[in-house]
PDB file of C-alpha atoms in Angstrom:
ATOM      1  CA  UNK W   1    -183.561  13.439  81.739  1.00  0.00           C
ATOM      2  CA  UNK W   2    -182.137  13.311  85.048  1.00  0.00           C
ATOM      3  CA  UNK W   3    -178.394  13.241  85.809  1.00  0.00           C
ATOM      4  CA  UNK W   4    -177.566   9.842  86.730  1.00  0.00           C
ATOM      5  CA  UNK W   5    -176.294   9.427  90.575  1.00  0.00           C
ATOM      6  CA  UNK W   6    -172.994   7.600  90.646  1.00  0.00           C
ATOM      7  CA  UNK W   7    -174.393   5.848  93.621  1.00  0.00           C
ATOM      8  CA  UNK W   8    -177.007   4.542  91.970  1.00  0.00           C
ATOM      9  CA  UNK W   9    -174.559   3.249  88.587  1.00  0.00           C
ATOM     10  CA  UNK W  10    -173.169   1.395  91.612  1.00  0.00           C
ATOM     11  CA  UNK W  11    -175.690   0.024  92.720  1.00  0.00           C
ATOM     12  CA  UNK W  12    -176.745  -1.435  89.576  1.00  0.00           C
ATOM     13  CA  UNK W  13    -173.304  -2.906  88.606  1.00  0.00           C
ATOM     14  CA  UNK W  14    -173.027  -4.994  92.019  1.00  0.00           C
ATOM     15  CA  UNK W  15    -176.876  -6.209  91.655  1.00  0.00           C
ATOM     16  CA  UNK W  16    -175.822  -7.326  87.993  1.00  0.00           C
ATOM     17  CA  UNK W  17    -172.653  -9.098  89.450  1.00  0.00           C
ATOM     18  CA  UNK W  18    -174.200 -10.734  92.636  1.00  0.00           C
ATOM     19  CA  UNK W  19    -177.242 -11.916  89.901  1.00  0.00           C
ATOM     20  CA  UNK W  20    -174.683 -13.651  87.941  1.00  0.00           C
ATOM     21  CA  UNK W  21    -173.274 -14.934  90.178  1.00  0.00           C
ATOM     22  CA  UNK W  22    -176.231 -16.621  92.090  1.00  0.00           C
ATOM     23  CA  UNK W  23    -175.835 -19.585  89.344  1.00  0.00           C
ATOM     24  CA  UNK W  24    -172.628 -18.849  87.272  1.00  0.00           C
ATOM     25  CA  UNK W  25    -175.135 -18.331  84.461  1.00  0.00           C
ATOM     26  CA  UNK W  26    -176.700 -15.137  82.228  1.00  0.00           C
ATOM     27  CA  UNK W  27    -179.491 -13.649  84.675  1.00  0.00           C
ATOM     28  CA  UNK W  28    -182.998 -11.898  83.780  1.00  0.00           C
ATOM     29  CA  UNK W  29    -182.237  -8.122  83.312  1.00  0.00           C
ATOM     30  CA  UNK W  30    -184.651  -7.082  85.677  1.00  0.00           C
ATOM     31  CA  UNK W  31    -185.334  -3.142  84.308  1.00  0.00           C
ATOM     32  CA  UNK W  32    -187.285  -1.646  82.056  1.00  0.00           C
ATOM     33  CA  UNK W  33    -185.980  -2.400  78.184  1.00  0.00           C
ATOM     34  CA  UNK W  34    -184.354   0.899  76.821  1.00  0.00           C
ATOM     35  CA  UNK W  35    -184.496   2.267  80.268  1.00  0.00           C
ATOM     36  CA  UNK W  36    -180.872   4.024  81.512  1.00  0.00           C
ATOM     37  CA  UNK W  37    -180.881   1.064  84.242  1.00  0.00           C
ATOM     38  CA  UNK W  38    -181.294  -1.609  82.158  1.00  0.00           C
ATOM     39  CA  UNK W  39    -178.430  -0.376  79.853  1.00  0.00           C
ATOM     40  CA  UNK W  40    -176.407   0.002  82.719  1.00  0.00           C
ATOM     41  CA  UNK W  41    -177.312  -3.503  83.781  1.00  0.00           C
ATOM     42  CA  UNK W  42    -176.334  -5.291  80.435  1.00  0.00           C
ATOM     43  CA  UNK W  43    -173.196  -3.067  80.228  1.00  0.00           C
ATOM     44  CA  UNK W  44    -171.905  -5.107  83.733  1.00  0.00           C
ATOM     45  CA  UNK W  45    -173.594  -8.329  82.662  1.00  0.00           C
ATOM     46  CA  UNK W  46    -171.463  -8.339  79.546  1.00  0.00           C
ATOM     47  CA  UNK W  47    -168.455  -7.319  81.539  1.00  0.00           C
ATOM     48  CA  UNK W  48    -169.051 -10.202  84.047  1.00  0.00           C
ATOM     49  CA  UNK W  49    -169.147 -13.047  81.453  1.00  0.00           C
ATOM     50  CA  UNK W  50    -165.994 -11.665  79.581  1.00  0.00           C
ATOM     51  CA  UNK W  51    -164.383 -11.613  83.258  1.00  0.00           C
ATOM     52  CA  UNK W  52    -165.525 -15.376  83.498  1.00  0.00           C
ATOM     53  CA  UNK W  53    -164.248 -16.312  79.625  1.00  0.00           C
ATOM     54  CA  UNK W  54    -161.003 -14.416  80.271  1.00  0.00           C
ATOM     55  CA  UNK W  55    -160.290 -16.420  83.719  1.00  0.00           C
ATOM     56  CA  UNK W  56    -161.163 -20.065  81.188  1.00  0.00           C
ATOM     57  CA  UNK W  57    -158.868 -19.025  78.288  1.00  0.00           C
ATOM     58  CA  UNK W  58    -155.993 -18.974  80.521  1.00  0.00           C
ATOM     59  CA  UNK W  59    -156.466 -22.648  81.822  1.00  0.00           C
ATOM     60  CA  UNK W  60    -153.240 -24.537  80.837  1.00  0.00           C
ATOM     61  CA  UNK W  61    -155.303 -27.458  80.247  1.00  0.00           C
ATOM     62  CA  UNK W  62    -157.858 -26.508  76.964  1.00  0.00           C
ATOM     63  CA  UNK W  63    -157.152 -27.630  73.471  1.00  0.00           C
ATOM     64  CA  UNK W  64    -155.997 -25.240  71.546  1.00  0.00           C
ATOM     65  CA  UNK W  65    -159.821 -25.571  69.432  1.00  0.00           C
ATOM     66  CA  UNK W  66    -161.147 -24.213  72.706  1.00  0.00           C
ATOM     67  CA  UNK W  67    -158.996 -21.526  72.937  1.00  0.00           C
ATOM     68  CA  UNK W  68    -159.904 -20.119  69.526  1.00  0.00           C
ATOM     69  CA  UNK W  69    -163.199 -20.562  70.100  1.00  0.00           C
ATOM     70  CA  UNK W  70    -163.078 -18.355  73.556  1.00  0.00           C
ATOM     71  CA  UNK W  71    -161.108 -16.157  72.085  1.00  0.00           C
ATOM     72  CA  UNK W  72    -163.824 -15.126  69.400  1.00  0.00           C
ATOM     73  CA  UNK W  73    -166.542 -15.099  72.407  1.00  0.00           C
ATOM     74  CA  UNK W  74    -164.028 -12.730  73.857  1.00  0.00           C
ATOM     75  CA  UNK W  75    -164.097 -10.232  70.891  1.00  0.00           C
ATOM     76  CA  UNK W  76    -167.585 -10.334  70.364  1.00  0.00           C
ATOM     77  CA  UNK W  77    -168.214  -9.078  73.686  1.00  0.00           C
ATOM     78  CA  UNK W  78    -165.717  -6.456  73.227  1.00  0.00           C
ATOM     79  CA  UNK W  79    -167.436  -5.488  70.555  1.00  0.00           C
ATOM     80  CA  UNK W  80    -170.767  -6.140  72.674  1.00  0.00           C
ATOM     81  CA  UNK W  81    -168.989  -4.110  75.583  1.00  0.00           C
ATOM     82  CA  UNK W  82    -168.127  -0.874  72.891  1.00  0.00           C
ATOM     83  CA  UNK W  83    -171.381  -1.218  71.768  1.00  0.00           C
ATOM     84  CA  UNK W  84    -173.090  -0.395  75.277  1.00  0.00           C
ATOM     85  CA  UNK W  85    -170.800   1.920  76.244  1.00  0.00           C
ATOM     86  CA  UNK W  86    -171.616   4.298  73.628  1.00  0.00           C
ATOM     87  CA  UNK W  87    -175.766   3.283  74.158  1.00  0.00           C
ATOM     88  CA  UNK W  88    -174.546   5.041  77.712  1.00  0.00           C
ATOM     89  CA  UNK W  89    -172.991   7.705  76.034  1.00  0.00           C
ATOM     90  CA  UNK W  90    -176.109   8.834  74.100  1.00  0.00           C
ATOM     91  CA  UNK W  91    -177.843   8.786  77.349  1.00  0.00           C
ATOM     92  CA  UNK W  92    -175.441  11.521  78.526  1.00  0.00           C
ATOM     93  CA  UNK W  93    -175.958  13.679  75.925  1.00  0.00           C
ATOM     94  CA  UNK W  94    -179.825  13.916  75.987  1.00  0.00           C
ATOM     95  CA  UNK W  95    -179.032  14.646  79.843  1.00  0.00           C
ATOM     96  CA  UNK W  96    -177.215  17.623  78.918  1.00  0.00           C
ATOM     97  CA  UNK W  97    -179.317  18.466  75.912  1.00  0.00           C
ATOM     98  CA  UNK W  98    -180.556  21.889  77.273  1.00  0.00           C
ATOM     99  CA  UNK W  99    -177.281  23.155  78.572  1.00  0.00           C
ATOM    100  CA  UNK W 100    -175.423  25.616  76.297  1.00  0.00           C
ATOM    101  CA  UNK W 101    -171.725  25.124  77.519  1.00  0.00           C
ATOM    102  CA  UNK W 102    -169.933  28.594  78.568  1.00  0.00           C
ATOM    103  CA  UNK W 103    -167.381  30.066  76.475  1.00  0.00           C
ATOM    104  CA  UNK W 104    -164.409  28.910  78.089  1.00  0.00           C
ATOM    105  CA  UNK W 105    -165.965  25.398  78.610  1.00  0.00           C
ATOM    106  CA  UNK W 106    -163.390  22.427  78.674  1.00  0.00           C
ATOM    107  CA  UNK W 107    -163.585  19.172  77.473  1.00  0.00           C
ATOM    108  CA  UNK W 108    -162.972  15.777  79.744  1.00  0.00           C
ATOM    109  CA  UNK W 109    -160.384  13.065  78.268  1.00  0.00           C
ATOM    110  CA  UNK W 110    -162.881  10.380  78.646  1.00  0.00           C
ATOM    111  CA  UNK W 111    -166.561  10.269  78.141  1.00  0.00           C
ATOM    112  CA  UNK W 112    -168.932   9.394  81.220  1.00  0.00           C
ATOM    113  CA  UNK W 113    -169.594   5.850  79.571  1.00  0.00           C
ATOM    114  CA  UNK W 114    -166.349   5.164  79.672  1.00  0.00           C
ATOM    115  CA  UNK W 115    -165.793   6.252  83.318  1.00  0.00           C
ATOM    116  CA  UNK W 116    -168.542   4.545  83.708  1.00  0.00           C
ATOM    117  CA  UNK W 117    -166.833   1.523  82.023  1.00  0.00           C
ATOM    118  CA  UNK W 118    -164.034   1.516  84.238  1.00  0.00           C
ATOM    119  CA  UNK W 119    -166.433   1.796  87.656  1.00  0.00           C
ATOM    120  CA  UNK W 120    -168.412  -1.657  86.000  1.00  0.00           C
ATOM    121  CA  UNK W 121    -165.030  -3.225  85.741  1.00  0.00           C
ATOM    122  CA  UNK W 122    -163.960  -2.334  89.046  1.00  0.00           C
ATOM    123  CA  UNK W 123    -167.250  -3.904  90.864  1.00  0.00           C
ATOM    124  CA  UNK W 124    -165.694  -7.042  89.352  1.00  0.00           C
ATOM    125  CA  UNK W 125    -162.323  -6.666  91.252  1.00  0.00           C
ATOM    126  CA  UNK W 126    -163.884  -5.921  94.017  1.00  0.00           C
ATOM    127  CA  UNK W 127    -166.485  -9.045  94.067  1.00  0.00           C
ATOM    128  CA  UNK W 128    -163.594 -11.371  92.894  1.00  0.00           C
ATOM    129  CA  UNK W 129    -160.761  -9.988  95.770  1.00  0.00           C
ATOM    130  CA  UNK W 130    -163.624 -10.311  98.929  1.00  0.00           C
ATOM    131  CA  UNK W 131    -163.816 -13.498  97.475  1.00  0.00           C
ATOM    132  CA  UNK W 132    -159.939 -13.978  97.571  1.00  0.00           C
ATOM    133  CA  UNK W 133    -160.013 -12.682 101.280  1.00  0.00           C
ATOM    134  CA  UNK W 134    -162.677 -14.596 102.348  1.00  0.00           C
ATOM    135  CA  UNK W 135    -161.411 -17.928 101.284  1.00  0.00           C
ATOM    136  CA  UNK W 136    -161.532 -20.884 103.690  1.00  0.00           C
ATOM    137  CA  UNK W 137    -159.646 -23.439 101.416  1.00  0.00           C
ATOM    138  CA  UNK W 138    -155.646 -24.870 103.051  1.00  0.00           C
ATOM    139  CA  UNK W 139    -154.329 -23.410 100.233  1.00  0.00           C
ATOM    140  CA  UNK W 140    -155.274 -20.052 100.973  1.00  0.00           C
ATOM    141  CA  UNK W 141    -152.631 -18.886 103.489  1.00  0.00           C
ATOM    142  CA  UNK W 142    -152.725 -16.198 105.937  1.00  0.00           C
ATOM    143  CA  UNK W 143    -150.202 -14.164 103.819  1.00  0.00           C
ATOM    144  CA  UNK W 144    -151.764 -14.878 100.585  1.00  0.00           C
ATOM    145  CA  UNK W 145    -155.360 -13.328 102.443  1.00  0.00           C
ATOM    146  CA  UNK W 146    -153.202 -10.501 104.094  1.00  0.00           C
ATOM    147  CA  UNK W 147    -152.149  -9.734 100.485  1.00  0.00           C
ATOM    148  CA  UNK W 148    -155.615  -9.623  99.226  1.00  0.00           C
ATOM    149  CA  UNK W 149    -157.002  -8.021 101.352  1.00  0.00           C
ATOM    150  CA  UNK W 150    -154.566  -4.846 101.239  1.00  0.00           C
ATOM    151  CA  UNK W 151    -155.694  -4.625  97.170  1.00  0.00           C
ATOM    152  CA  UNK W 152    -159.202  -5.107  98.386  1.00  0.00           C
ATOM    153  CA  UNK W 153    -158.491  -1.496 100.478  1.00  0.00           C
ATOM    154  CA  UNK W 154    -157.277   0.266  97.862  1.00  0.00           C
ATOM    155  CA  UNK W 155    -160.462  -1.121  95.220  1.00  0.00           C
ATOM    156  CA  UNK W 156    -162.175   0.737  97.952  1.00  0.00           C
ATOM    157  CA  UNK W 157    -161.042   3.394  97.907  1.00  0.00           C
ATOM    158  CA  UNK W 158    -160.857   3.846  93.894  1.00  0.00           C
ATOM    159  CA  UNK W 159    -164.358   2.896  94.382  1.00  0.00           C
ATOM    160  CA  UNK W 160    -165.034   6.073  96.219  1.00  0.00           C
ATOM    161  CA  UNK W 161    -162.684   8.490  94.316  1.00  0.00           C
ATOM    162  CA  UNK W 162    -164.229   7.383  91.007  1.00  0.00           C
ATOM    163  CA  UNK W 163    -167.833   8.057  92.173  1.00  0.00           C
ATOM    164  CA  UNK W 164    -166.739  11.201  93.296  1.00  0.00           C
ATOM    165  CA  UNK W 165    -165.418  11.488  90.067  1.00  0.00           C
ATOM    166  CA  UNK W 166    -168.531  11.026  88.019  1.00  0.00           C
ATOM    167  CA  UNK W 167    -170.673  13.099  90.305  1.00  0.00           C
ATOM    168  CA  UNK W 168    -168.313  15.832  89.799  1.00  0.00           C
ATOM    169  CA  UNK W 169    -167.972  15.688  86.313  1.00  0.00           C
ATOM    170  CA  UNK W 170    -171.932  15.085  85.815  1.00  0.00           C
ATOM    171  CA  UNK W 171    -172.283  18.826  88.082  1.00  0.00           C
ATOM    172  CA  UNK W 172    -169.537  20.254  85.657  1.00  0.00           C
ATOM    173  CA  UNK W 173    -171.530  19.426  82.565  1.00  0.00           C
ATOM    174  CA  UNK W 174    -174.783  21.014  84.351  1.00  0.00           C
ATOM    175  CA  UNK W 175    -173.272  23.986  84.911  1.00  0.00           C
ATOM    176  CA  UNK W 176    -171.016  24.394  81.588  1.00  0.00           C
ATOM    177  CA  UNK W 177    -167.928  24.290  82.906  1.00  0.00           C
ATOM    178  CA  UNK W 178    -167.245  21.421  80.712  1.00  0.00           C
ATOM    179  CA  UNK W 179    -168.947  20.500  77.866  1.00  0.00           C
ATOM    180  CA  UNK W 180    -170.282  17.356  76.663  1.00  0.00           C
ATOM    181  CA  UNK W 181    -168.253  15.769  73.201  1.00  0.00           C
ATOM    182  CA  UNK W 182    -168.241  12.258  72.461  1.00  0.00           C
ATOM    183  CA  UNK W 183    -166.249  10.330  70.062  1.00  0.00           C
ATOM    184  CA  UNK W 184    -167.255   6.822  69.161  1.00  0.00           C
ATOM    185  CA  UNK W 185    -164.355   4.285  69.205  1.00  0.00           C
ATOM    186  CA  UNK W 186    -164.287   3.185  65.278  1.00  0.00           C
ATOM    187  CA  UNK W 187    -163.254  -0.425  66.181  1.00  0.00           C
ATOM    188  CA  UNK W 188    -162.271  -1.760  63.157  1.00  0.00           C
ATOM    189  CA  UNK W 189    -161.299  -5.526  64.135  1.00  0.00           C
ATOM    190  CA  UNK W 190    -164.305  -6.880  63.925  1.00  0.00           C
ATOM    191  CA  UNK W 191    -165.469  -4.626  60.957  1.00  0.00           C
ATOM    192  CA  UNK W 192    -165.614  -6.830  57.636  1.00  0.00           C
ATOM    193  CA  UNK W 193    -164.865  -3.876  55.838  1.00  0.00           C
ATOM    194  CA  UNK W 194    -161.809  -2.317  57.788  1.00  0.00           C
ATOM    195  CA  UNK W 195    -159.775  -5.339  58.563  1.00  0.00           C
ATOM    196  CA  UNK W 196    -157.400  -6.560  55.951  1.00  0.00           C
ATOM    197  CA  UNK W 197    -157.595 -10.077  56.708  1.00  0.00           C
ATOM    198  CA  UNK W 198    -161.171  -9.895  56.812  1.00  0.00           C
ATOM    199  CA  UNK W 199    -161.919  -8.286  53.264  1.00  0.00           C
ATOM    200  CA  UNK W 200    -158.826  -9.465  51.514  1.00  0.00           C
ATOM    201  CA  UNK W 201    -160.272 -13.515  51.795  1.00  0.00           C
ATOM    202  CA  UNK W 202    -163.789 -12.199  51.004  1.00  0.00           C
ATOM    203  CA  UNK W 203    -164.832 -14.065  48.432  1.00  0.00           C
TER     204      UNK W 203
END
């Protein structure tokens, strides 16, 4: 399998963002099923409707009913979110199947899916802050865009660095300087059999 372009990732996260956003609603994923791209897609999709329940659950205005209930929609897309993120991960290591790591290989504090987790996340910021400095509203004043749009510059410009980032560490892996190792995140919150107030009022 091909090493995955960070350019491309991009790409896919802001077509899954702008898609969602065309009616505020869950869109078509529009790539092959079990394709790299179409993970990739459903890893931002998730990650723009938790964006979207997270902004709701802080309304001062919901019953507290509501809030519970958004707050479990909110975990099971974490879990949803984990869950993707490590579908990426196995990607990655069939990538890097057929390269025996040198001897002095090192290892990366993160895996690639969850770089790649933090560059989904970050088309988000992005989308939601040129919306922020593009507002036309009274209430938006010139400060408040000024403001905006100086985060907006530096989402930029993590935008950049973190591509860089994943291109690098992609060539690193194809050469053996570093070698790929993966450990799965063991959530145990949701787990019926790892949370105590889960299995203590099983009946």
């Amino acid at each position: 399998m091909k090493a995955l372009e960070a350019i491309k990732a991009v790409s896919i996260f802001q077509q899954s963002v702008q898609d969602w956003h065309k009616k505020e609603a869950p869109h078509p994923n529009p790539y092959p099923e079990g394709s790299l791209e179409s993970t990739l897609y459903q890893k931002n999709h998730i990650d723009t409707i938790q964006w979207h329940i997270e902004d709701e659950i802080r309304r001062p205005d919901i019953a507290l009913e509501e809030v519970v209930a958004l707050k479990r929609k909110i975990d099971k897309l974490n879990q949803d979110r984990t869950d993707m993120v490590e579908k990426l991960d196995d990607f990655v290591i069939d990538m890097f199947r057929s390269v025996t790591p040198k001897p002095d290989a090192r290892l990366n504090s993160e895996s690639p899916a969850w770089l790649l987790d933090r560059m989904s996340i970050l088309e988000l910021k992005i989308y939601h802050m040129e919306e922020q400095v593009s507002r036309k509203d009274a209430s938006a004043t010139k400060e408040h865009i000024a403001k905006c749009q100086a985060k907006l510059d530096v989402l930029l410009d993590q935008r950049e660095d973190l591509k860089k980032c994943l291109d690098e560490l992609f060539s690193d892996y194809s050469q053996g300087i570093k070698k790929v190792k993966v450990y799965r995140q063991m959530k145990m919150y949701n787990d019926q059999n790892l949370n105590p107030s889960l299995y203590k009022n099983q009946k």
